[in-house]
Coordinates of C-alpha atoms in Angstrom, one line a residue:
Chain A
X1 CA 78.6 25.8 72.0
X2 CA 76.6 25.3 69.0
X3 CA 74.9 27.0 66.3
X4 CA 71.2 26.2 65.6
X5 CA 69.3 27.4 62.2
X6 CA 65.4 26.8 62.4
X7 CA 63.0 27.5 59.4
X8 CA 59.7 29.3 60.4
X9 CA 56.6 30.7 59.2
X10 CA 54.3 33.2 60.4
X11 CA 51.2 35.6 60.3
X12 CA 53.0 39.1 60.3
X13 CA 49.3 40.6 61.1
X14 CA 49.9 41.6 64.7
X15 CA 53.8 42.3 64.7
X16 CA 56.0 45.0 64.3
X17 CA 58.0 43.6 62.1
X18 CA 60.7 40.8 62.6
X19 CA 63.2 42.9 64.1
X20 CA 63.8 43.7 67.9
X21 CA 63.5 47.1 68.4
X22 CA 65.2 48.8 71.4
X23 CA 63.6 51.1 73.6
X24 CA 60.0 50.5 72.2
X25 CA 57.3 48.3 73.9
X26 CA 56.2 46.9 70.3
X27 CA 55.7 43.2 70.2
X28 CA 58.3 41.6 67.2
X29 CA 59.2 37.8 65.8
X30 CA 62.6 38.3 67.0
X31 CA 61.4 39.3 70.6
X32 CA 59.1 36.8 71.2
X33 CA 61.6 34.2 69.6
X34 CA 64.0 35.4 72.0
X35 CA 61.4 35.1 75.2
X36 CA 60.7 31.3 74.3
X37 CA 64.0 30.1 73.9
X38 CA 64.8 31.7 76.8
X39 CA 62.4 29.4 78.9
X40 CA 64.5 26.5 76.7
X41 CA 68.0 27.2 77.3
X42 CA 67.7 29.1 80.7
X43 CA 69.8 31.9 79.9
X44 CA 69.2 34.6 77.3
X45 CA 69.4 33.9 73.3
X46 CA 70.3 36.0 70.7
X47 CA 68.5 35.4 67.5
X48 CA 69.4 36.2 64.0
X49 CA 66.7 36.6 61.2
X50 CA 67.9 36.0 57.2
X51 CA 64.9 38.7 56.6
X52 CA 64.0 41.7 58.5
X53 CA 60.6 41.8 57.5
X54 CA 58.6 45.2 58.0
X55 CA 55.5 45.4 60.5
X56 CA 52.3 43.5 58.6
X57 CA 54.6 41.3 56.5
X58 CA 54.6 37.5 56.6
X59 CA 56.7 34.7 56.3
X60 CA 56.8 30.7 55.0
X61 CA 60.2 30.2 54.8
X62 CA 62.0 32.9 57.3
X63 CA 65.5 31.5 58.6
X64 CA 66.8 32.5 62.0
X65 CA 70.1 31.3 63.6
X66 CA 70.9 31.6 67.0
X67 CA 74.2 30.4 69.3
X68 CA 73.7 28.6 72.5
X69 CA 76.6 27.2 74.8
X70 CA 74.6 23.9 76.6
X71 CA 71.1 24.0 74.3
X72 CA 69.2 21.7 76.7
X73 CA 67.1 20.1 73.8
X74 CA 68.1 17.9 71.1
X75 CA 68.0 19.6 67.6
X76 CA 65.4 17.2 66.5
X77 CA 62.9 18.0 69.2
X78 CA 64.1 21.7 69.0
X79 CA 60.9 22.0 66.8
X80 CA 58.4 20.6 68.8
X81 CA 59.8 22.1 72.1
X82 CA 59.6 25.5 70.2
X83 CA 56.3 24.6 68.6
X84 CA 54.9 23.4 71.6
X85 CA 55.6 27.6 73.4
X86 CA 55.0 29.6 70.5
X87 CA 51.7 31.4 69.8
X88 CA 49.9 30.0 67.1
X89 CA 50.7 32.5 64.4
X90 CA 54.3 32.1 64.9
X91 CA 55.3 28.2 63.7
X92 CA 58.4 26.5 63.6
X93 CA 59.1 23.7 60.6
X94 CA 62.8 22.7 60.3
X95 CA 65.6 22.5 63.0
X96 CA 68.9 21.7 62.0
X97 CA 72.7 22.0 64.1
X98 CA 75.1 24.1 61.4
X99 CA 79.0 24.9 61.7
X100 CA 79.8 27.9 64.3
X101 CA 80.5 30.3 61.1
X102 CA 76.4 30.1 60.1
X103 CA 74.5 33.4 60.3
X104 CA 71.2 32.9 59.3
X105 CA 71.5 36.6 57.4
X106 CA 75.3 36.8 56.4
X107 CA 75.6 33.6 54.8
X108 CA 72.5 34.1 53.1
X109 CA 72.5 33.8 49.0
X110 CA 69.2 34.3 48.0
X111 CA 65.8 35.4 49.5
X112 CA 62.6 34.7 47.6
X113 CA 59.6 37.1 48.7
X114 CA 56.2 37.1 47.2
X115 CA 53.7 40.1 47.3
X116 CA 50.1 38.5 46.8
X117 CA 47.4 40.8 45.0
X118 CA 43.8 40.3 45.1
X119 CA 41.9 41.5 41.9
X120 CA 38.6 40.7 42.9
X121 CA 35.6 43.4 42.7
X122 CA 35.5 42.9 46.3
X123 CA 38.1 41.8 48.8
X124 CA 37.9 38.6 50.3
X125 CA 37.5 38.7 53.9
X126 CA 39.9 35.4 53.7
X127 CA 42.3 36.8 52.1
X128 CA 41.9 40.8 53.7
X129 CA 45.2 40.1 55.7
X130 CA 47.6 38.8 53.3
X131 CA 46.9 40.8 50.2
X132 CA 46.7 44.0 48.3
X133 CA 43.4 44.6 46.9
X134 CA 43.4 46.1 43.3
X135 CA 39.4 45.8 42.2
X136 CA 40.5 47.0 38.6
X137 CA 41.9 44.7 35.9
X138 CA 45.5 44.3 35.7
X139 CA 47.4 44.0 32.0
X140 CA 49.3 41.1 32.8
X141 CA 51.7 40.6 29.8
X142 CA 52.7 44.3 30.5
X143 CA 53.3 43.7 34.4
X144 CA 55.4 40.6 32.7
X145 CA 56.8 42.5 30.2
X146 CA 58.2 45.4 32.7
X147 CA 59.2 42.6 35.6
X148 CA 62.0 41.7 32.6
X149 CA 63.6 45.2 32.4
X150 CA 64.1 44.7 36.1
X151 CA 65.8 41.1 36.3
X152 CA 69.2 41.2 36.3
X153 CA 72.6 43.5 38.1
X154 CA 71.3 46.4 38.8
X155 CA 71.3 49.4 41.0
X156 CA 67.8 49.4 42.8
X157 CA 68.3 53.0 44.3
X158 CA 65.2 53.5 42.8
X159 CA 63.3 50.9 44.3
X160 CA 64.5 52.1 47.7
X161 CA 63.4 53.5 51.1
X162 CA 65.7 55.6 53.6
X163 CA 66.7 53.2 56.0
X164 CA 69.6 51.6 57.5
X165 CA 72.6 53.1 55.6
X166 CA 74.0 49.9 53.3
X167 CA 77.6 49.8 51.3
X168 CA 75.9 49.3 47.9
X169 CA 72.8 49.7 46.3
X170 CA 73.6 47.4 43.4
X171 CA 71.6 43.9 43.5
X172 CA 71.1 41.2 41.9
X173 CA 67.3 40.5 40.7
X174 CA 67.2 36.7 39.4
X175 CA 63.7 36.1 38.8
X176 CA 60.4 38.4 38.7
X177 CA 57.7 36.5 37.6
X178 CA 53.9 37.3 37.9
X179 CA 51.4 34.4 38.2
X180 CA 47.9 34.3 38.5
X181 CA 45.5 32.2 40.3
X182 CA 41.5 32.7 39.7
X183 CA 41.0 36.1 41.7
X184 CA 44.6 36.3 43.3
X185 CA 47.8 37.7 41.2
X186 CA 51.5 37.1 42.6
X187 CA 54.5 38.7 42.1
X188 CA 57.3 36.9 42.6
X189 CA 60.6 38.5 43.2
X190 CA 63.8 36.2 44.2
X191 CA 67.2 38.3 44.8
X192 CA 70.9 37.8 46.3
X193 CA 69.5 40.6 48.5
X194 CA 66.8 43.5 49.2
X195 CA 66.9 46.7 50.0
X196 CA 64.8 48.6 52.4
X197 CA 61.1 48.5 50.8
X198 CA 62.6 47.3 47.5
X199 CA 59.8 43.8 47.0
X200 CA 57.0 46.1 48.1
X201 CA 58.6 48.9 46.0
X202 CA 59.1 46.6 42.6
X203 CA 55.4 45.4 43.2
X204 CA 54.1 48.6 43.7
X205 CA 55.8 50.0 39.9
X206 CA 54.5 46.6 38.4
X207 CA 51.2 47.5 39.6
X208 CA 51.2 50.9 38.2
X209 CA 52.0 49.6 34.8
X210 CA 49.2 46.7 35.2
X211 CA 46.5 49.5 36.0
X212 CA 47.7 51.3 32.6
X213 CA 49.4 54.4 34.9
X214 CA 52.8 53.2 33.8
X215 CA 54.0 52.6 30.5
X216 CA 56.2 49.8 30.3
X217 CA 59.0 51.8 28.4
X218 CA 59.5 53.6 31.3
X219 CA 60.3 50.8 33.7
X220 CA 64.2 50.8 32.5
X221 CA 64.5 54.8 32.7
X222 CA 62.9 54.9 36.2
X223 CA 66.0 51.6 37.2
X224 CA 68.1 53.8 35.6
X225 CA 67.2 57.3 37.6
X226 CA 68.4 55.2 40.8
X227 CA 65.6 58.1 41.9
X228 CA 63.1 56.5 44.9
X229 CA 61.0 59.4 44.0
X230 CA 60.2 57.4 40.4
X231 CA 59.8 54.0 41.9
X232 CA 57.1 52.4 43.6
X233 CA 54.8 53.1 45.7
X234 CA 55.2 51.1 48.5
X235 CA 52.3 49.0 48.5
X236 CA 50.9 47.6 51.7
X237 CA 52.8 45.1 53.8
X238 CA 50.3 42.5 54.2
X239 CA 50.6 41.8 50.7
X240 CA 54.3 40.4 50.9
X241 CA 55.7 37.0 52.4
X242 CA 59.0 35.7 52.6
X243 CA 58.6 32.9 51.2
X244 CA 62.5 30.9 50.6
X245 CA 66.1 31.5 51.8
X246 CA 69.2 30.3 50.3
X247 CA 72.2 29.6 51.4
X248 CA 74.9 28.7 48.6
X249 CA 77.1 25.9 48.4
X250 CA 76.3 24.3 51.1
X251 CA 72.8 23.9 51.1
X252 CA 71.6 24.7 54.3
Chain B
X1 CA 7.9 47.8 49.9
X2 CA 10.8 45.7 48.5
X3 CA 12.3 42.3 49.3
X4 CA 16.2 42.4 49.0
X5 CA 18.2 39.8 48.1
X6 CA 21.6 40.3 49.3
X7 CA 25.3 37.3 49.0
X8 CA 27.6 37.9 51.9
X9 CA 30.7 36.7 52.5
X10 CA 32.8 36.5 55.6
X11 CA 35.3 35.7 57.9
X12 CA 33.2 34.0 61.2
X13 CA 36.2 34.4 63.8
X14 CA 35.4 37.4 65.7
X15 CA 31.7 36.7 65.6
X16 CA 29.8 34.9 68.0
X17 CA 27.7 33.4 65.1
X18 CA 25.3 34.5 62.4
X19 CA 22.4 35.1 64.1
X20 CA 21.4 37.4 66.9
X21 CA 20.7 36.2 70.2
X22 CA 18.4 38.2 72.6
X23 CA 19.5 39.6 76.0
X24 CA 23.3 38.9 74.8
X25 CA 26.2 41.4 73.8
X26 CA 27.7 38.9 71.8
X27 CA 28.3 40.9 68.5
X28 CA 26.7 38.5 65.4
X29 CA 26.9 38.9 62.0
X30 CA 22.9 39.4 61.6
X31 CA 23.7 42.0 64.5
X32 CA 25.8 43.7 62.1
X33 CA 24.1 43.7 59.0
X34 CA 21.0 44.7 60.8
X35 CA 23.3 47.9 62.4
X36 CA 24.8 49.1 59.2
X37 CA 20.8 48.6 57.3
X38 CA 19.6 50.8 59.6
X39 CA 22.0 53.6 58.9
X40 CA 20.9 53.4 55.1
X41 CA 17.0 52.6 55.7
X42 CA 16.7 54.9 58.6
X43 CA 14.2 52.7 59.7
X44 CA 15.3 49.2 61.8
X45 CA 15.5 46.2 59.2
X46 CA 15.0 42.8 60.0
X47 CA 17.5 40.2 58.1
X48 CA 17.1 36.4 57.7
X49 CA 20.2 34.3 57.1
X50 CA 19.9 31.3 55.3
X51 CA 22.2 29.6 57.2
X52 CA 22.6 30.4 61.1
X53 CA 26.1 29.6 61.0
X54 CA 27.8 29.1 64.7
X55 CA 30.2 30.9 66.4
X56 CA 33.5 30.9 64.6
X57 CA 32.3 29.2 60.9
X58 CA 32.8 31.4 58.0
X59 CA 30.9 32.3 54.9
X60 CA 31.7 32.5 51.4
X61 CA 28.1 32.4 50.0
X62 CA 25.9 33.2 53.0
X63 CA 22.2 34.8 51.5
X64 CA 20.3 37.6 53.6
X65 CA 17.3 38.5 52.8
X66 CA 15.3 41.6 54.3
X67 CA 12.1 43.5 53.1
X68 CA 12.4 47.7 53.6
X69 CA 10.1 49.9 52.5
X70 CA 11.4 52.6 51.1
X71 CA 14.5 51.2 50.5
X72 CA 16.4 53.9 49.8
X73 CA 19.2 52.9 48.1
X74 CA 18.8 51.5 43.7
X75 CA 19.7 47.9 44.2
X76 CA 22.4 48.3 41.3
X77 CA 23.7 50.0 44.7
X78 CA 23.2 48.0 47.6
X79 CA 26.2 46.0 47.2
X80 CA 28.7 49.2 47.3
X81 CA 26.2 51.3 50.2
X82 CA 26.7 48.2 52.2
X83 CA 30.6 47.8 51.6
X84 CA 31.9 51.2 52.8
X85 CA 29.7 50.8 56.2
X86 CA 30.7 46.9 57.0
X87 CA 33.8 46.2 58.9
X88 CA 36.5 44.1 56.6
X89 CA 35.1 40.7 57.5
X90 CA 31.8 40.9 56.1
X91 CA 31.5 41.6 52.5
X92 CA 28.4 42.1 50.2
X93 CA 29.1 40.5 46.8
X94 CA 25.6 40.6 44.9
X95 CA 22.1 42.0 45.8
X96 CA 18.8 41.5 44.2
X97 CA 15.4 42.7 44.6
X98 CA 13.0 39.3 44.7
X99 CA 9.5 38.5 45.1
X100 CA 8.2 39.3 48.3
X101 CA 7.3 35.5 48.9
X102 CA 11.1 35.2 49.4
X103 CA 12.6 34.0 52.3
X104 CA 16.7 33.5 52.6
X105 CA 15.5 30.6 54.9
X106 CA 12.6 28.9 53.6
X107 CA 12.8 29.4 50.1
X108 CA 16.4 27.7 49.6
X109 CA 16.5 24.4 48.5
X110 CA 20.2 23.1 48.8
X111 CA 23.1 24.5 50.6
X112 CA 26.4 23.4 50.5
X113 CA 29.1 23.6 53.4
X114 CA 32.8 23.2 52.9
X115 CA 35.0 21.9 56.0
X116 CA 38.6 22.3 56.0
X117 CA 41.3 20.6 57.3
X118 CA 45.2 21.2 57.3
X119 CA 47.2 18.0 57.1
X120 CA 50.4 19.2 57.4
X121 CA 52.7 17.8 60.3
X122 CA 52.6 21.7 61.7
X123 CA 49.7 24.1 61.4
X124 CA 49.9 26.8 58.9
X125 CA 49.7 30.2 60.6
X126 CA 47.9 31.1 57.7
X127 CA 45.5 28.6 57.7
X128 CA 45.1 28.3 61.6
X129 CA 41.7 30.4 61.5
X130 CA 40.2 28.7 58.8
X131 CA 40.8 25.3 59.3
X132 CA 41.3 22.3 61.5
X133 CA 44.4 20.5 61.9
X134 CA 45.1 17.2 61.8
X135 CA 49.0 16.1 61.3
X136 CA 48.4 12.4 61.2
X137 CA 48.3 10.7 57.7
X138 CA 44.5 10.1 56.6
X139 CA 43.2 7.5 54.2
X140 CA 41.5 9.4 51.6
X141 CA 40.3 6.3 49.8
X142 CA 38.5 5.0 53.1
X143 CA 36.8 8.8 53.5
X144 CA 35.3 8.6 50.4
X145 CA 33.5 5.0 50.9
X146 CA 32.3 6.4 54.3
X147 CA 31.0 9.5 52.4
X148 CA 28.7 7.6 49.7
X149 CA 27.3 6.1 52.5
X150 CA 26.2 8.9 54.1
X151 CA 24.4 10.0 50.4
X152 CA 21.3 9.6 49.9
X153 CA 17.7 10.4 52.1
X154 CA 18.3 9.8 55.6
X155 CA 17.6 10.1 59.2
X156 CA 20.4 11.9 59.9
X157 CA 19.7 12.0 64.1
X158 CA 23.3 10.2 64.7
X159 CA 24.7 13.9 63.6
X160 CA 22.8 16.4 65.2
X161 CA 23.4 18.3 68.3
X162 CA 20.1 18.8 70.9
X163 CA 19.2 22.4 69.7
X164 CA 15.9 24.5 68.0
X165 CA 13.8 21.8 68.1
X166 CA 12.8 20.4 64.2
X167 CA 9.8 18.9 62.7
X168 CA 11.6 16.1 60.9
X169 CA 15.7 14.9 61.1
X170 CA 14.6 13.5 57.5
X171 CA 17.3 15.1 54.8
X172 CA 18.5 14.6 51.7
X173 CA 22.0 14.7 51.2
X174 CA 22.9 15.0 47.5
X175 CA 27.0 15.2 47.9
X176 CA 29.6 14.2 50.2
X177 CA 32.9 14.7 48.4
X178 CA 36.1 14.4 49.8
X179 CA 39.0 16.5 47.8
X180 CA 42.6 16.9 48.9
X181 CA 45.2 19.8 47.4
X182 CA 48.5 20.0 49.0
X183 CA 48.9 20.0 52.7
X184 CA 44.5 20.7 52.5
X185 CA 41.5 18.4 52.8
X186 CA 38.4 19.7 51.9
X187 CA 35.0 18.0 52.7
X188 CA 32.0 18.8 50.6
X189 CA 28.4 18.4 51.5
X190 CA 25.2 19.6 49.9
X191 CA 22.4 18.7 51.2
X192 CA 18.6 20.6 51.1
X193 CA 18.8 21.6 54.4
X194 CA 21.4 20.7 58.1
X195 CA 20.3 20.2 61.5
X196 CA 22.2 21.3 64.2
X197 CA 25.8 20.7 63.9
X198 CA 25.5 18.0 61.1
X199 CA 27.9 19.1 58.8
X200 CA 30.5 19.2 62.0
X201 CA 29.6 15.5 63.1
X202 CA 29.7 14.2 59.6
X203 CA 32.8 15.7 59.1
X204 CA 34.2 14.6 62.1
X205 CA 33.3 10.9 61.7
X206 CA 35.0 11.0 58.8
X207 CA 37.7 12.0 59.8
X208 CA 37.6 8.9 62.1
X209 CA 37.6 6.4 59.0
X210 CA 40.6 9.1 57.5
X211 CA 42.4 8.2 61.1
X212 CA 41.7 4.5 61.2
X213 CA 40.0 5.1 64.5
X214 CA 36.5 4.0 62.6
X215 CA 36.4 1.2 60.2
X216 CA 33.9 2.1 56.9
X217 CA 31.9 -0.4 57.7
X218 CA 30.6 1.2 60.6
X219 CA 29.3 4.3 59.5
X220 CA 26.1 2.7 58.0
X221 CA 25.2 1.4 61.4
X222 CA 26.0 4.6 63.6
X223 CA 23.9 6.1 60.9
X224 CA 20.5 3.9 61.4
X225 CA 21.5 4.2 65.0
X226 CA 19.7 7.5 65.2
X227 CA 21.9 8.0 68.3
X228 CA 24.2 11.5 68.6
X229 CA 26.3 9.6 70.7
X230 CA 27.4 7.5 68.4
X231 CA 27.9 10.3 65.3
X232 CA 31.1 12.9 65.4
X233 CA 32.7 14.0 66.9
X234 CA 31.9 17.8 66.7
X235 CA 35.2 19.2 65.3
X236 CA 36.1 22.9 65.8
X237 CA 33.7 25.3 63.7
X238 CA 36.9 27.3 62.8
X239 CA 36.8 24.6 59.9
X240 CA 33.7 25.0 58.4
X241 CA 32.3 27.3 55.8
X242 CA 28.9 28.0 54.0
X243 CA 30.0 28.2 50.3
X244 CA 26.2 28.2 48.7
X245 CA 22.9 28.2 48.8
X246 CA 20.3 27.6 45.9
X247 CA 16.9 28.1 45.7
X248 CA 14.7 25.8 43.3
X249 CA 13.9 26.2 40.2
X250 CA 13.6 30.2 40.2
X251 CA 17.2 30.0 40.2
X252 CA 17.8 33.1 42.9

């Protein structure tokens, strides 16, 4: 038996989402991840994903893990062999053999996602798939300003969908940075964890303050009304990428 | 009756070129533009391209040009009349009205393409439709000398494909500039005007010198060859991408 942990990327455009979803004919990551490594190993796979990302949203750095007793390809042509049955906007980078206890969500420590905003007059049609487009000028040392109220322990009820019911709401937010880059704005969000909608739903209060909807004093009383009515909106998906997993101690 | 200057940008991958071929149903982007001018004029337009880009190259600073009378729309206008009727992979950027001598083909004096190509060891899913990928190491350096040869007025026959047939293969290529950023290779070349897949074959023998396959001192000779044999080859038009066009000292 062993435990396999392969980095990917990919083009969330014509997905529904990462996730496997029973009972609905929707293609997913997980589902055609599954479908290729079944041709590999001859017998069906199970595969785990760090992120769960939503329909429309992409990914550089994804992590999936998957257990397979007799995986008929050595780890260092996993990626090839993968690469080599994947559609193109699916991509494999990294393949690596790690111990049994390895789940490419559980023994996650940090996630790193990246919602891209493109403040152009017009949108590009090069960047149309993988960005927000916000023609009007954005106050940037107030998007900054409010992304500061937000790092830290907090509880991000807040910035929250209904979803999957989880223990705690509480999070910690280690960075929130926004960049900018000619025409294209990024927010950068890396946390332990994320709730349901919470990177699209942190972007989409930043934004607010940026268009001058928002003052930043409010930032820290919206936090603080762990109210998903106050935060957000949830901006579009195609605007957010998963760009970097973690995984503690040991480095995987 | 006014003469309408009009920038486009836009993403070539679902068209089967700019310009529209007779008795086809292949849907162009001249096709388009022509579609969506006739809802505003009422009347049908005809548009000229300064560039008849192929099936699958992009635009980021295509130039239409097409005379109305009547035009019914102030040309402070145009840009946003045009935007909400074109799909999301064509954009208008800027629109002028100009002399009625001008002609998006004729009149422009230099147009510069850009080709792309992702040197990573796997393609980026991101990048897939807008560039070509090459995972082996390329000599940059050895590019470059290849490139100042190619600078300069020529008889650039070695990199044109049999097509419309043309007066002269005489151009004048002002730039050929080789840039690298990251896992990206970008080749730049302005010249006053580009036969038949010239930009494609240029770009593709130098990506022969970047792979070793060609030695720099070659390229001078396939070059007086006059022979299309020789020159490329044609690498995927996915790659390729019509950044600007001028036009002389009216400075359109």
């Amino acid at each position: 038996m062993c435990n396999i942990k392969v980095t990917i990327a990919y083009d969330g455009t014509n997905y529904h989402g990462f996730q496997e979803q029973r009972g609905t004919r929707f293609t997913t990551v997980q589902g055609v991840l599954e479908e290729r490594l079944f041709r590999l190993a001859k017998v069906p796979v199970q595969v785990v994903g760090a992120g769960r990302t939503d329909a429309g949203v992409h990914a550089r750095g994804q992590v999936i893990s998957f257990a397979a007793t007799d995986w008929p390809v050595p780890v260092e042509r996993t990626v090839y062999a993968l690469n080599s049955l994947l559609p193109r906007d699916i991509v494999a980078l990294k393949a690596e053999e790690v111990p049994a206890s390895f789940h490419a969500r559980f023994s996650a420590t940090a996630k790193t996602y990246r919602y891209t905003v493109y403040n152009g007059k017009w949108h590009s049609p090069f960047h149309r798939l993988y960005s927000y487009h916000v023609p009007k000028q954005l106050d940037l040392n107030a998007m900054r300003e409010a992304a500061r109220y937000l790092e830290g322990r907090h509880d991000f009820s807040a910035f929250r969908a209904l979803g999957t019911p989880v223990k705690t709401t509480v999070r910690t937010l280690y960075q929130a940075r926004v960049a900018s880059e000619g025409d294209l704005l990024y927010i950068m969000l890396r946390a332990e964890g994320f709730l349901y909608h919470m990177a699209r739903m942190i972007s989409g209060t930043l934004l607010r303050v940026g268009l001058g909807k928002l003052p930043v004093c409010e930032v820290a009383g919206i936090l603080a009304s762990r109210d998903s009515l106050k935060g957000g909106p949830t901006i579009p998906a195609r605007g957010l990428c998963l760009e970097k997993v973690e995984y503690g101690g040991e480095n995987h």
